[in-house]
C-alpha positions in Angstrom: 0.2 -0.1 0.0 2.8 2.8 0.9 4.4 1.4 -2.7 1.2 3.2 -3.8 0.9 6.1 -2.1 4.7 7.1 -2.7 4.2 6.4 -6.7 0.6 8.8 -6.4 2.8 11.4 -4.3 5.9 11.4 -7.0 3.4 11.6 -9.8 1.7 14.8 -8.7 4.8 16.4 -8.4 5.8 16.0 -12.3 5.6 19.8 -13.5 2.0 20.0 -15.8 3.2 22.0 -19.1 3.1 25.7 -18.9 -0.1 27.4 -20.8 0.6 29.6 -22.9 0.8 30.8 -26.7 2.9 34.0 -28.4 0.8 35.9 -30.8 2.3 38.4 -32.9 0.3 41.3 -34.6 1.1 42.8 -38.1 -1.9 45.1 -39.3 -2.6 47.8 -36.7 -6.5 49.6 -37.0 -7.5 52.9 -35.0 -11.1 53.2 -35.3 -12.6 54.2 -38.4 -8.9 55.3 -40.0 -7.2 52.7 -42.6 -5.4 50.0 -40.9 -1.4 50.6 -41.0 1.5 47.7 -40.7 3.0 47.1 -36.9 5.1 45.0 -35.3 3.7 43.8 -32.0 3.4 40.8 -30.0 2.3 39.3 -27.0 2.2 36.4 -24.7 -0.4 34.9 -22.8 0.7 33.2 -19.8 -3.2 31.8 -18.3 -1.1 29.8 -15.8 0.1 33.2 -14.6 -3.4 34.7 -15.7 -1.8 37.6 -17.6 -0.8 39.0 -20.9 2.9 40.1 -21.5 2.6 42.5 -23.8 5.3 45.1 -25.6 3.8 48.0 -23.3 3.7 46.0 -20.0 1.8 43.3 -18.0 -2.3 42.4 -18.3 -3.9 40.9 -15.7 -6.4 38.1 -17.6 -10.0 38.6 -16.0 -11.7 35.4 -17.7 -10.9 32.7 -20.4 -14.2 31.6 -22.3 -13.2 28.2 -25.0 -15.8 27.6 -27.3 -14.3 25.5 -30.0 -13.2 26.5 -32.0 -12.6 30.4 -30.3 -10.9 31.1 -27.9 -11.2 34.2 -25.8 -9.5 36.1 -23.3 -10.4 39.0 -21.7 -8.0 41.6 -19.5 -7.7 44.4 -18.0 -4.5 47.4 -16.9 -2.8 50.0 -18.9 -6.2 52.1 -18.7 -8.0 49.7 -20.8 -10.1 46.9 -21.5 -8.7 44.2 -23.6 -9.9 41.2 -25.6 -8.1 38.1 -27.3 -9.8 36.2 -29.8 -8.1 33.0 -31.6 -9.4 30.6 -33.8 -7.1 28.2 -35.3 -3.5 30.0 -35.8 -5.7 33.7 -36.6 -6.1 36.3 -33.7 -7.4 39.2 -32.7 -6.8 41.8 -30.4 -8.6 44.7 -29.6 -7.7 47.7 -26.8 -10.9 49.3 -25.9 -9.7 53.0 -23.7 -11.6 53.8 -20.6 -11.0 57.2 -22.2 -13.3 58.3 -25.7 -14.0 55.7 -25.9 -11.6 54.4 -28.6 -10.0 51.1 -29.5 -7.6 50.1 -31.9 -7.9 46.3 -33.6 -4.9 44.0 -33.6 -5.3 41.1 -36.6 -2.3 38.6 -36.5 -1.8 34.9 -35.8 -0.7 32.9 -32.8 1.5 29.7 -31.7 1.1 27.5 -28.6 -1.6 26.2 -27.1 -4.0 27.0 -23.9 
């Protein structure tokens, strides 16, 4: 019996894979202006409940998975954020608390949740 308890305890110490994905955005669309080329990236780290961006970390407040769509809701830096991914295609929007104004980024993501 002790053998099975030790085996179960040892297996529970095995690190689970981190759930993260990296997204790269190449197009930025501000309000109704024409979209422009950009170079913006972020990493979604679900284990740490944060989006790591070029401009600072954002706090993940919720995740919704309705296959094949995965949606991540985040807050911080004076705005609310939405990351949507279907397959490799991704959209990231920032909704400013001032204005209101919004910016949409178009790109791709790699990795899994």
